[in-house]
Coordinates of C-alpha atoms and ligand atoms in Angstrom, one line a residue:
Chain T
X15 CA -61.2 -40.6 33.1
X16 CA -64.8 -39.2 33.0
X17 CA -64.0 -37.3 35.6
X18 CA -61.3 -35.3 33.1
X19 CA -63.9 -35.0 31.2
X20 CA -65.8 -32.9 33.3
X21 CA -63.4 -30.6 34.4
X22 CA -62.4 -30.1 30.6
X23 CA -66.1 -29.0 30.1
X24 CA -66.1 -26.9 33.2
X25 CA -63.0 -25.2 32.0
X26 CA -64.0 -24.6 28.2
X27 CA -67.6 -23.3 29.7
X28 CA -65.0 -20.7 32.2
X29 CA -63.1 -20.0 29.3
X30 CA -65.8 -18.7 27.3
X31 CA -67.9 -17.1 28.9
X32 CA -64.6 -15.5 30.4
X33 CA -65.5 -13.3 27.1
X34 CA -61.7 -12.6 27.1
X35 CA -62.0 -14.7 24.2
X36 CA -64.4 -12.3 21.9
X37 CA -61.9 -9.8 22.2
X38 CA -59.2 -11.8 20.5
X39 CA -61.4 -12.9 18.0
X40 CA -62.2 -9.4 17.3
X41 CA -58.5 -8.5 17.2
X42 CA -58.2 -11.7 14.6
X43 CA -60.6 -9.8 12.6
X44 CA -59.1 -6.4 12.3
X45 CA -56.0 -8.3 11.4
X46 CA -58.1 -10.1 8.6
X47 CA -59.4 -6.9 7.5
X48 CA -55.8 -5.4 7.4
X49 CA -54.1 -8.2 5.2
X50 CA -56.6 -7.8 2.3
X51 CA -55.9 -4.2 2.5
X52 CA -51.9 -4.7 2.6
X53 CA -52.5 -7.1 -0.1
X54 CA -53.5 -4.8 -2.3
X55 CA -50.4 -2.3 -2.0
X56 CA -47.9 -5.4 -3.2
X57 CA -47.4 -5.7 -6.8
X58 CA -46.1 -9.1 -7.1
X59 CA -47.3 -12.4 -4.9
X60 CA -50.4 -11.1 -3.3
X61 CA -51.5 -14.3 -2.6
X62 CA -48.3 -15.8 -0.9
X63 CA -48.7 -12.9 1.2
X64 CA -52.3 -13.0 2.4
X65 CA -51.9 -16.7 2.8
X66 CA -49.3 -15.6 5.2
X67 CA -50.2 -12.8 7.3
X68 CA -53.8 -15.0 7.3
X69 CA -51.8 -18.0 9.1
X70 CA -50.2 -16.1 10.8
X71 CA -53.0 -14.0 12.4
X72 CA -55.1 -18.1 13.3
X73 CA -51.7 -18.5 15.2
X74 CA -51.1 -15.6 16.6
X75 CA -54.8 -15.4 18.2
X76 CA -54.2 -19.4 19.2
X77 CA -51.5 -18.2 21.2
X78 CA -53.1 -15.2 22.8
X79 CA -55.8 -17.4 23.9
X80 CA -53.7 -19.6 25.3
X81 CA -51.1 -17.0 27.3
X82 CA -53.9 -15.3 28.8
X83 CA -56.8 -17.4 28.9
X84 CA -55.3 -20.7 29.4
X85 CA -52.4 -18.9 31.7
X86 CA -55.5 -17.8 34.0
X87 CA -58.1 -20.7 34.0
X88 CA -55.0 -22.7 36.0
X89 CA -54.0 -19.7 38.2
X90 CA -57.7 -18.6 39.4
X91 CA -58.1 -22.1 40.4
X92 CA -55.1 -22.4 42.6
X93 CA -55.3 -18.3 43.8
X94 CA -58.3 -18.7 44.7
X95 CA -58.9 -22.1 46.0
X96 CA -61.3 -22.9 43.5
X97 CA -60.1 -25.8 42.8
X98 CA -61.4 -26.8 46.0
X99 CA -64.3 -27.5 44.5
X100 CA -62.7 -29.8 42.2
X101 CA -60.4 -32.1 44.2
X102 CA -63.0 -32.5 46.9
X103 CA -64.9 -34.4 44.5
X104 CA -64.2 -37.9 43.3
X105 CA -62.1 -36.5 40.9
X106 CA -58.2 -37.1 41.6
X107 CA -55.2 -34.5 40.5
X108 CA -53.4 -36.5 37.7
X109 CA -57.9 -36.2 36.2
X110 CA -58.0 -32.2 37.2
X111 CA -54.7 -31.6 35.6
X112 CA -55.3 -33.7 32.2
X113 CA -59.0 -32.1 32.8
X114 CA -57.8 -29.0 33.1
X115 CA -55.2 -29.3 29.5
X116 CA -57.6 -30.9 28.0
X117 CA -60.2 -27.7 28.6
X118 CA -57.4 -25.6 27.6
X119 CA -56.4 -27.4 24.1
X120 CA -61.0 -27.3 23.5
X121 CA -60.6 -23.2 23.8
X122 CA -57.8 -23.3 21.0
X123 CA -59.6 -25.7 18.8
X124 CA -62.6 -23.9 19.0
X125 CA -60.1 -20.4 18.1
X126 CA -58.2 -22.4 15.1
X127 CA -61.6 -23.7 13.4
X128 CA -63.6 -20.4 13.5
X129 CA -60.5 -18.3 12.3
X130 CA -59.1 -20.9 10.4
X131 CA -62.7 -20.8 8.4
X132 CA -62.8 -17.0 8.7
X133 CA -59.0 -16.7 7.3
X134 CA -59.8 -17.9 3.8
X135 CA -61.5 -15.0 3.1
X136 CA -58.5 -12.4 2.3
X137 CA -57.2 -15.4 0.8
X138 CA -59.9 -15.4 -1.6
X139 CA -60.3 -11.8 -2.1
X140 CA -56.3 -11.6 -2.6
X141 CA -56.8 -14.7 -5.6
X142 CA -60.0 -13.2 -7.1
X143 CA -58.8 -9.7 -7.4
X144 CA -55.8 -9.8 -7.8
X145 CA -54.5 -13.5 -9.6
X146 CA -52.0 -14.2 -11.6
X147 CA -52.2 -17.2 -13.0
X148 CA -48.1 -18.6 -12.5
X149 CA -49.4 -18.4 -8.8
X150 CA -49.7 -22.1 -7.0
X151 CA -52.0 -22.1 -4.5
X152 CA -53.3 -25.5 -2.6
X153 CA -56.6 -25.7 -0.2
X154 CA -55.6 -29.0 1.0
X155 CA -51.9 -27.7 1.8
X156 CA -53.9 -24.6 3.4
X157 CA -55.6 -26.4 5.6
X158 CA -52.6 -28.9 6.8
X159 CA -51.2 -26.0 7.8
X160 CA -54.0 -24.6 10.2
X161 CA -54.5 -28.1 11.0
X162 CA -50.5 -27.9 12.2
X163 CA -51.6 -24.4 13.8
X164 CA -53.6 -25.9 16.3
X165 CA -51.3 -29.3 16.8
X166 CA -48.5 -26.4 17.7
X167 CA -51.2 -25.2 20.7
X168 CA -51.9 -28.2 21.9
X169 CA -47.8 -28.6 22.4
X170 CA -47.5 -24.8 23.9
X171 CA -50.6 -26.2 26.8
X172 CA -49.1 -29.0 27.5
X173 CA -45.8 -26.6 28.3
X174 CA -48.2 -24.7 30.4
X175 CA -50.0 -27.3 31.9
X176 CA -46.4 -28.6 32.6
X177 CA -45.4 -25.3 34.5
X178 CA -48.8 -25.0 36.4
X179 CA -48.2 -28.4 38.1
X180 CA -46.0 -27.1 40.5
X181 CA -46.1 -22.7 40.3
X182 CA -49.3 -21.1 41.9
X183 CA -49.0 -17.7 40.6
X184 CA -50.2 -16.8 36.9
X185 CA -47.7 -14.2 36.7
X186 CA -44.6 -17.2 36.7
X187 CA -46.5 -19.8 34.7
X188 CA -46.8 -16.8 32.0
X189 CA -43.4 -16.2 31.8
X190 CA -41.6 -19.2 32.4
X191 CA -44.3 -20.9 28.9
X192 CA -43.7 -18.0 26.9
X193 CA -39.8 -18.3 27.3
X194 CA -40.1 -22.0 26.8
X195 CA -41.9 -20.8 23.4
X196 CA -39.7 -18.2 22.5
X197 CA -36.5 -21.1 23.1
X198 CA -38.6 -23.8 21.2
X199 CA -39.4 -21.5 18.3
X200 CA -35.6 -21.0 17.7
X201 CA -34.0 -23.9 18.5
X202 CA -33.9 -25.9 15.3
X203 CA -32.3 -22.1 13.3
X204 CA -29.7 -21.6 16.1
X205 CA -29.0 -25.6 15.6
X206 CA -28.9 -25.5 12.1
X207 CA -26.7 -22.7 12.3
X208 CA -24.1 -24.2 14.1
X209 CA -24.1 -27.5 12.3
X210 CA -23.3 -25.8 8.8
X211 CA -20.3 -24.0 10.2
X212 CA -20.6 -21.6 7.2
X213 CA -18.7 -18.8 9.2
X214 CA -15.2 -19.1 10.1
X215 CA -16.8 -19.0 13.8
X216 CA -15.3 -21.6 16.8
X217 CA -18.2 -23.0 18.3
X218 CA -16.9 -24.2 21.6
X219 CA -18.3 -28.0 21.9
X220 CA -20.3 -26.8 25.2
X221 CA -22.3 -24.3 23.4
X222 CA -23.3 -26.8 20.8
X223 CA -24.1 -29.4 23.8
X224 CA -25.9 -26.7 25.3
X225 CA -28.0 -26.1 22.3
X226 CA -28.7 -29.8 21.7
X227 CA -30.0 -30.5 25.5
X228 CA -32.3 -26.7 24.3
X229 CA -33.3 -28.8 21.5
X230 CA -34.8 -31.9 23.2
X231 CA -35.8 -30.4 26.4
X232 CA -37.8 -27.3 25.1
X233 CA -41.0 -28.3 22.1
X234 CA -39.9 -27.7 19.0
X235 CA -42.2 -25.0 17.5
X236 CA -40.8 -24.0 14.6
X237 CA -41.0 -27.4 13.4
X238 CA -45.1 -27.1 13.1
X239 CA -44.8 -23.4 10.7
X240 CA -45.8 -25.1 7.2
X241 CA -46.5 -21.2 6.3
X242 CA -44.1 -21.1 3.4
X243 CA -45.2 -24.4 1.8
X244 CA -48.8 -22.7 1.9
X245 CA -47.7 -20.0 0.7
X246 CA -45.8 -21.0 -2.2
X247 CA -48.1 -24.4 -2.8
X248 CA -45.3 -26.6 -2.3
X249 CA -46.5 -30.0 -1.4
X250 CA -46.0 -31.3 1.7
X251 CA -43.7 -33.8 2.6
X252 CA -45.9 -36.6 4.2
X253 CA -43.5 -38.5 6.2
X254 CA -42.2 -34.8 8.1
X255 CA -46.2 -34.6 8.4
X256 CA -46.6 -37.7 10.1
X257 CA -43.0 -37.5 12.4
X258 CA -43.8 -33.9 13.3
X259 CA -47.4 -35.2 14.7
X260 CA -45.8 -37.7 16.5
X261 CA -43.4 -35.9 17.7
X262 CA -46.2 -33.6 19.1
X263 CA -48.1 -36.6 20.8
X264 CA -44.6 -37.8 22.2
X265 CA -43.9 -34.7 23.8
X266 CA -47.6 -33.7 25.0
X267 CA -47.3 -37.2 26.9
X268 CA -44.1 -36.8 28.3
X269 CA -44.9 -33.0 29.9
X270 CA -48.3 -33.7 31.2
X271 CA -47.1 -37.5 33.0
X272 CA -44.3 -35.1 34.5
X273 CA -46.9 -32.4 35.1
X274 CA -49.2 -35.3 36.7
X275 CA -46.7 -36.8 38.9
X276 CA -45.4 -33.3 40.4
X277 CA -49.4 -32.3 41.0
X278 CA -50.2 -35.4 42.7
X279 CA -48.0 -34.5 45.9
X280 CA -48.9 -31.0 45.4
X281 CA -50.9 -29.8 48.9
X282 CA -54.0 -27.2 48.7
X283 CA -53.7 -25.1 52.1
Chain H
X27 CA -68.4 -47.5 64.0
X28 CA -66.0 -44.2 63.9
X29 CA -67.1 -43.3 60.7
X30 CA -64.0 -40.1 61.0
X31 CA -60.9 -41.1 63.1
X32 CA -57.9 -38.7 62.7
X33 CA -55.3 -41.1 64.4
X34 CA -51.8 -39.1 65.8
X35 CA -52.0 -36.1 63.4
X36 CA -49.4 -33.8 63.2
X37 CA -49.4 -31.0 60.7
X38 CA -46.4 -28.8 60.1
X39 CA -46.7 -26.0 57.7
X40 CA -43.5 -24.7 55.6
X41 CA -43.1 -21.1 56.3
X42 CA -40.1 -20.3 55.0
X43 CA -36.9 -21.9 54.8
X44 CA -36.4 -24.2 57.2
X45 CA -39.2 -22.7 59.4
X46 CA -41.8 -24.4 60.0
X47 CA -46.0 -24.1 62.0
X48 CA -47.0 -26.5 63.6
X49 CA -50.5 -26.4 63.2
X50 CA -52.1 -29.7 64.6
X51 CA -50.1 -31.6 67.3
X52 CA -50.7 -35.3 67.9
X53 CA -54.3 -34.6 66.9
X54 CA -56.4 -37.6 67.5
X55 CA -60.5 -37.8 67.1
X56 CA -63.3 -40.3 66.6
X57 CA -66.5 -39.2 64.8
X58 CA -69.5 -41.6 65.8
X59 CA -72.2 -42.2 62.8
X60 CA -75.1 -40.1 62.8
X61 CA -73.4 -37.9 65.1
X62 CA -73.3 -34.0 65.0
X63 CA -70.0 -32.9 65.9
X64 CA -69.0 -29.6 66.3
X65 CA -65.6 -28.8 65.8
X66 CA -64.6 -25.3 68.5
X67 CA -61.0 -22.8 68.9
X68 CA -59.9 -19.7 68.6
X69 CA -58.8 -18.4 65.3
X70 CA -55.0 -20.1 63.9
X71 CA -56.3 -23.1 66.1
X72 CA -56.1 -25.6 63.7
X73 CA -59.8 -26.8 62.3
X74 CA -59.9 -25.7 58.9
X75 CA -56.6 -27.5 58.7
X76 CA -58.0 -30.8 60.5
X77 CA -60.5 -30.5 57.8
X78 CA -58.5 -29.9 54.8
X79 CA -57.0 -33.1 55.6
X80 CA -59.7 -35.1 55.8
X81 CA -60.5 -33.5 52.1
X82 CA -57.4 -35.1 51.0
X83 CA -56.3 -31.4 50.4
X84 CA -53.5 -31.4 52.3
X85 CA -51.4 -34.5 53.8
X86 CA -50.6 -35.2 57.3
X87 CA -47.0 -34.6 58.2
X88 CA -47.6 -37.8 60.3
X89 CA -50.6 -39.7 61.5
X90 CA -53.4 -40.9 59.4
X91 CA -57.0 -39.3 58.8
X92 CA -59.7 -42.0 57.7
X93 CA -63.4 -42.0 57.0
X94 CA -65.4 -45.0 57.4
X95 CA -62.0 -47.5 57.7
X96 CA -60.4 -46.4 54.7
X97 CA -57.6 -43.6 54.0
X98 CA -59.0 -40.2 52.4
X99 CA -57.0 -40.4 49.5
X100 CA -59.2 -43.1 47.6
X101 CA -61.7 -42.0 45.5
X102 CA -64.8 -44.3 47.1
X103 CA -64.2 -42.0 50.3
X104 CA -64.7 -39.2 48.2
X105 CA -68.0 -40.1 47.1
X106 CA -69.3 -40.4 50.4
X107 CA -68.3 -37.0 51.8
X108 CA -70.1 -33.3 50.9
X109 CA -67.5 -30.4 51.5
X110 CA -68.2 -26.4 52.3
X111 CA -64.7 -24.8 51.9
X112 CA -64.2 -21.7 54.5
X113 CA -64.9 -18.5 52.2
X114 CA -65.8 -20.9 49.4
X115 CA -65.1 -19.3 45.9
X116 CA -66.2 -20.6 42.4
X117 CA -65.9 -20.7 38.8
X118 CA -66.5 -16.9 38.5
X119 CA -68.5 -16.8 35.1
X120 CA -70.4 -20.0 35.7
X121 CA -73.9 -19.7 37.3
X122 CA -75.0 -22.5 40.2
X123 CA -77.2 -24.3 37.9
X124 CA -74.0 -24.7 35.8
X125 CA -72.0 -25.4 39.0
X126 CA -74.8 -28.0 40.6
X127 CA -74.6 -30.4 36.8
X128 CA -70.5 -30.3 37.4
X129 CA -70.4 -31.3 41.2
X130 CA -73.7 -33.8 40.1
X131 CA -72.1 -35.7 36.8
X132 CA -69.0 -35.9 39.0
X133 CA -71.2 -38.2 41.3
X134 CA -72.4 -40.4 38.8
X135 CA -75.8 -38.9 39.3
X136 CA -78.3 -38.8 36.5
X137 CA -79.2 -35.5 34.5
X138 CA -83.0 -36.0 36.1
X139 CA -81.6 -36.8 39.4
X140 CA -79.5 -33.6 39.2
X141 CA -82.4 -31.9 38.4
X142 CA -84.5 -32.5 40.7
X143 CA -81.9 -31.7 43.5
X144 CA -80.7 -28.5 41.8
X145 CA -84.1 -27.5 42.4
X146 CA -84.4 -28.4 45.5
X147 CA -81.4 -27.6 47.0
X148 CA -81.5 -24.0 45.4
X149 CA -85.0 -23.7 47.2
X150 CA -83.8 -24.9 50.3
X151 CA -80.8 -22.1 50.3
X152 CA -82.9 -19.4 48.9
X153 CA -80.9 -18.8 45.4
X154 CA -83.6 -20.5 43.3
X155 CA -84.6 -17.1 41.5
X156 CA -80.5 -16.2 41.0
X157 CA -80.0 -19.3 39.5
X158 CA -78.9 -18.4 36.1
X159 CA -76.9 -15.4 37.6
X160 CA -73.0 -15.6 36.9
X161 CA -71.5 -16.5 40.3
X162 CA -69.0 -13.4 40.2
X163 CA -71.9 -11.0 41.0
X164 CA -73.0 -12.8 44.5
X165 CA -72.5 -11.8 47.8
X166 CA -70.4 -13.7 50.2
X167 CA -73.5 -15.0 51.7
X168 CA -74.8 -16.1 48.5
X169 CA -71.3 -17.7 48.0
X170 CA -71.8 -19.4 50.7
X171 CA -75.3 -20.7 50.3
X172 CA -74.2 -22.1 46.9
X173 CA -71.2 -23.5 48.7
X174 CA -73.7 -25.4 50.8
X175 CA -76.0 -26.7 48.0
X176 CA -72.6 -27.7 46.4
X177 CA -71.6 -29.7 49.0
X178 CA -75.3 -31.8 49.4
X179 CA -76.0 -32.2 45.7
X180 CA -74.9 -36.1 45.7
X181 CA -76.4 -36.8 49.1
X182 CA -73.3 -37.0 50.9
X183 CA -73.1 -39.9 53.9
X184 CA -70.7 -37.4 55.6
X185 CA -71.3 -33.8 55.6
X186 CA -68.1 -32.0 56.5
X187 CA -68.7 -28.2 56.9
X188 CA -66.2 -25.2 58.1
X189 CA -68.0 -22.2 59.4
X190 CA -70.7 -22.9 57.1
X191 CA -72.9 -20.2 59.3
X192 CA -70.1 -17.1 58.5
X193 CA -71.1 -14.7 56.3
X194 CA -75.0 -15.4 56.5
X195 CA -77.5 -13.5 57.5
X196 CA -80.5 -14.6 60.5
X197 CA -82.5 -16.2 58.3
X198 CA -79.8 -18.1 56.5
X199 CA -77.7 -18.9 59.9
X200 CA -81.5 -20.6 60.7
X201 CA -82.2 -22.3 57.4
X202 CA -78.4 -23.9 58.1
X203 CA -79.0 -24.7 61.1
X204 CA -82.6 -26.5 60.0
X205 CA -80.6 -28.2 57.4
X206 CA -78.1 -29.7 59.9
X207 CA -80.9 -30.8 61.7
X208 CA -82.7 -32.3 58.8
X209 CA -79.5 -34.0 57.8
X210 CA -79.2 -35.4 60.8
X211 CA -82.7 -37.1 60.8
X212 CA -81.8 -38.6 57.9
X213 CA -78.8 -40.3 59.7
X214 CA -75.9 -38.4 58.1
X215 CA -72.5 -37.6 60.2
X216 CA -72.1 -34.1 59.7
X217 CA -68.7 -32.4 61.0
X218 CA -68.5 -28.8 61.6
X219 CA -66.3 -26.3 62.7
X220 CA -68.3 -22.9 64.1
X221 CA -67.2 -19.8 66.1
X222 CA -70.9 -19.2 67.2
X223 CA -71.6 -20.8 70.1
X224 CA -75.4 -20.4 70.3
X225 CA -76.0 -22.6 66.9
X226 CA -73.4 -25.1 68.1
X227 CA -75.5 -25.5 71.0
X228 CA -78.5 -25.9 69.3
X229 CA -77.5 -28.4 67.4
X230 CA -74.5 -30.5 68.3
X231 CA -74.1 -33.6 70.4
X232 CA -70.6 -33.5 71.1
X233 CA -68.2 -30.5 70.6
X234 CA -64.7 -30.4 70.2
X235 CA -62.2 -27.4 71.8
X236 CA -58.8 -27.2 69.6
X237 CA -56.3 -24.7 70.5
X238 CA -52.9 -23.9 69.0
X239 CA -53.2 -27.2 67.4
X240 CA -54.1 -29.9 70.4
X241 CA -57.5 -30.6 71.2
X242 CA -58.4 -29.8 74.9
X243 CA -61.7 -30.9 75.4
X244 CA -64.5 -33.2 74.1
X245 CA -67.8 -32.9 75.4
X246 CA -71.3 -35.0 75.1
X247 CA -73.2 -31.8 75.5
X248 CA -76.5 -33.7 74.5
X249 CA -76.7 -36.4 77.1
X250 CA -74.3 -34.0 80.3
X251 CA -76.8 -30.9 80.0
X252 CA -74.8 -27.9 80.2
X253 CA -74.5 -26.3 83.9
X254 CA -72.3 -23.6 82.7
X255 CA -72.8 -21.6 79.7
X256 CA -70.5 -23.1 76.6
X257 CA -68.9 -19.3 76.4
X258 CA -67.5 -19.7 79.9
X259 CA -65.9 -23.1 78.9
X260 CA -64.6 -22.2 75.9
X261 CA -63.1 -19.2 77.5
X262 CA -61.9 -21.1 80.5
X263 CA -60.2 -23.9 78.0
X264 CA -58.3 -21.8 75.8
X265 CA -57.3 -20.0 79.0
X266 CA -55.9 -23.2 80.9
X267 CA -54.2 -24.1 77.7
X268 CA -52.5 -21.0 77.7
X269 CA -54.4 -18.6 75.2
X270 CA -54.9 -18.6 72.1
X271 CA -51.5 -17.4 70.6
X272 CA -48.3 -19.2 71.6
Ligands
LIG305 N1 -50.6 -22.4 54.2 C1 -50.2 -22.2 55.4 N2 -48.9 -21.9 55.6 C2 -48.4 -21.7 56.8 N3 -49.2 -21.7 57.9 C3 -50.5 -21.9 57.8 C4 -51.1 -22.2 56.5 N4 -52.4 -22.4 56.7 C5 -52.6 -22.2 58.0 N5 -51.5 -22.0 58.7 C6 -51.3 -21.8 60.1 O1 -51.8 -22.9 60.8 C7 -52.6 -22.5 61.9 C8 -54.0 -23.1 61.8 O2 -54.7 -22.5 60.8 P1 -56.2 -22.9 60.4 O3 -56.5 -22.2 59.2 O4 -56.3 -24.4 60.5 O5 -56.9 -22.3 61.7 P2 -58.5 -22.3 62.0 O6 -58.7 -22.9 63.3 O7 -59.3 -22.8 60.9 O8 -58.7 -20.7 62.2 P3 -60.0 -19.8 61.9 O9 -61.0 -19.9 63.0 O10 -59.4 -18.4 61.8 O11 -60.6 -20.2 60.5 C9 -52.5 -21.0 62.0 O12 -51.6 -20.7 62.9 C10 -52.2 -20.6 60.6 O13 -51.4 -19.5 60.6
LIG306 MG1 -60.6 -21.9 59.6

């Protein structure tokens, strides 16, 4: 497993110095610089909303990095036989691939920390200019929430990692993650909404089974948004906390062994 | 000892559905230690993908490559063997330096050790004052050169290089060419697949002629002294075996 290592060292280095990477950050900081200003033309709840848009912006630039950074560092490799390089070595493909996620989930941990740190600044402009003192506001319950930021990125490279086993062209990998993100971020609402059967709508029981293979199958990604209990400074349910984590784990093992034991018969010509 | 046998090899590529290339046929070769083998053919003929599988890169369709007795899947094989890629390509934004401690730590080498061969290799292929360059502004020959220092930095038992004299220019095709022969004083087995006839000359002590996929001749060229120029027999082989396209 050194060998992993390695690669996932090799990979952040790419990453980096890729400098794709300063140009998101800088994109994360015009969006900082736009929510204090927002902030300032609501009347009511300031804080709930720069806590917001200030998550929202650490995820949003988590993401980026991973579509087209983390999209990339795979598909160069494989494009351009790079990877030769690699797999020549004593290093085998089940230790590239986990090298390779590994490298991937490193570049959005380093993303979440710095912006995470850098996002509590329109939070604290929003509180110190503009407080009201009913307003409940929680660091801890701020940071659990970037903390579940970056647990939701490692999920969304294990997805890619997953599709880059066996596709060779960044183009598919791209599309085929982001549409298993855009089904795992709305499988729990289109579940939920079926199951309370509110409207006087017949759900045919295949639509419903369809839905519920959706909601295993693909991550679940709405399940990692604590926005709204930062926002509001509800307290955290500890026991979803700790399920959704290992929920996370569960499901990052399951799509890179898959992942592993497709790339493992996968040929280089 | 064969320290490389390919034993029976076929290789079919898929090229579509249900088509397939054949691109090695019943391919069978022993590789003597210490020996400098070159590996000759047309283009299509088949070497770079005899060498892929030895890399473990891709996998016979039947047939079994081995290096020293052992199948080239396990990873102690891999540690013995130093690779040049054809048209090798590398981590674009990385610099060799960077590339050198990768391919080193990968080899259980020590940061000293790696440092002292980084240096030395670098020397050796002339890229010692680019070293902190980012690879994505070299030239194919520079590519190449760091392609070569890659493949030595652990002090590889068996040197397997294809066309690892394309791309450069006089001086480098000579400092290869020195370095093949320095290898081989040191007692490595060093494979290599060449379309220049002159160097394989120089430095070979048997060659190999593969074409479309089934290899034709093998010839002791140190011990038999050549009557005939290696041109004419190359021509005359690929001819008898009925050209070089099928
Ligand atoms: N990925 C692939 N898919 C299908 N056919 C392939 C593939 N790679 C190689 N081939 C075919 O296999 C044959 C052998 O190719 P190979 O690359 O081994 O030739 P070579 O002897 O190295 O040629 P060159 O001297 O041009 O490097 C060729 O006919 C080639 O078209
Ligand atoms: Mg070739």
């Amino acid at each position: 497993m050194t060998a992993a290592w390695y690669v996932a060292l090799i990979t952040f280095k790419e990453g980096i110095k890729g400098r794709v990477i300063f140009g998101i950050f800088i994109i994360a900081l015009l969006l900082f610089a736009a929510t204090t200003v927002v902030t300032t033309l609501f009347m009511r709840d300031i804080v709930k909303v720069a806590v917001d848009l200030s998550l929202s912006t650490v995820s949003f630039a988590g993401l980026l990095t991973l579509f087209f950074i983390g999209v990339n560092l795979f598909s160069k490799d494989l494009d351009k036989r790079t990877i030769y390089m690699v797999i020549s070595r004593p290093i085998s493909r089940p230790e590239y691939l986990i090298g390779k996620f590994m490298g991937i989930v490193f570049l959005s941990l380093l993303v979440v920390v710095f912006l995470g740190i850098l996002s509590s600044v329109p939070v604290i402009m929003s509180k110190r200019f503009y407080y009201y003192p009913e307003a409940k506001f929680d660091w801890g319950i701020y940071c659990v929430a970037v903390i579940y930021i970056f647990i939701k990125l490692a999920v969304i490279s294990a997805v890619i990692t997953f599709f880059a086993s066996f596709t060779s062209n960044s183009f598919i990998t791209f599309i085929l993650s982001l549409v298993a993100y855009i089904i795992g971020q709305s499988t729990e609402g289109v579940r939920l909404l079926l199951a309370s059967q509110v409207e006087k709508i017949e759900v045919s029981p295949v639509l419903s089974y369809v839905v519920d293979i959706a909601y295993y199958v693909f991550p679940n990604i709405s399940a990692f948004d604590l926005k709204t209990q930062a926002a509001h400074g509800l307290s955290i349910n500890y026991s979803y906390a700790f399920w959704t984590a290992l929920y996370a784990i569960f499901y990052i093992t399951i799509a890179i062994v898959i992942g592993a034991l497709i790339f493992r018969r996968r040929e280089f010509p | 000892m064969a320290i490389i046998s390919f034993n029976n090899i076929t290789k079919n590529y898929k090229t579509g559905f249900r088509k397939q290339k054949t691109a090695l046929m019943d391919f069978s070769l022993d590789i003597h230690e210490g020996e400098v083998f070159g590996f000759l053919g047309p283009n299509g003929a088949g070497k770079s993908t005899a060498i892929k599988l030895l890399l473990n890169l891709i996998f016979p369709t039947t047939g079994k490559a081995e290096i020293m007795g052992r199948g080239v899947a396990a990873r102690e094989v891999k540690k013995l063997i130093g690779y040049l890629p054809e048209n090798p390509y590398f981590y674009d934004y990385l610099n060799p330096i960077e590339l050198l401690s990768f391919a080193g730590r990968t080899s259980n080498m020590d940061s000293l050790k790696i440092l002292e061969k980084t240096e030395s290799l670098l020397n050796t292929v002339g890229l010692w004052n680019e070293r902190k360059r980012a690879i994505r502004s070299y030239s194919k020959g520079m590519l190449q050169r760091v392609g070569l220092a890659l493949a030595l930095i652990h002090d590889p038992k068996v040197v397997i290089l294809d066309e690892p004299m394309t791309g450069l220019d006089p001086i480098g095709r000579r400092q290869v060419i020195d370095l093949i022969l320095k290898l081989k004083s040191e007692g490595k087995t060093i494979f290599f697949s060449s379309h220049i006839l002159e160097d394989i000359e120089r430095v070979c002590d048997r060659i190999g002629i593969l074409v479309n996929g089934r290899l034709v001749r093998i010839m002791d060229i140190k011990s038999e002294s050549l009557t005939r120029p290696l041109e004419d027999i190359f021509i005359e082989e690929v001819e008898k075996a009925g050209g070089a396209r099928e």
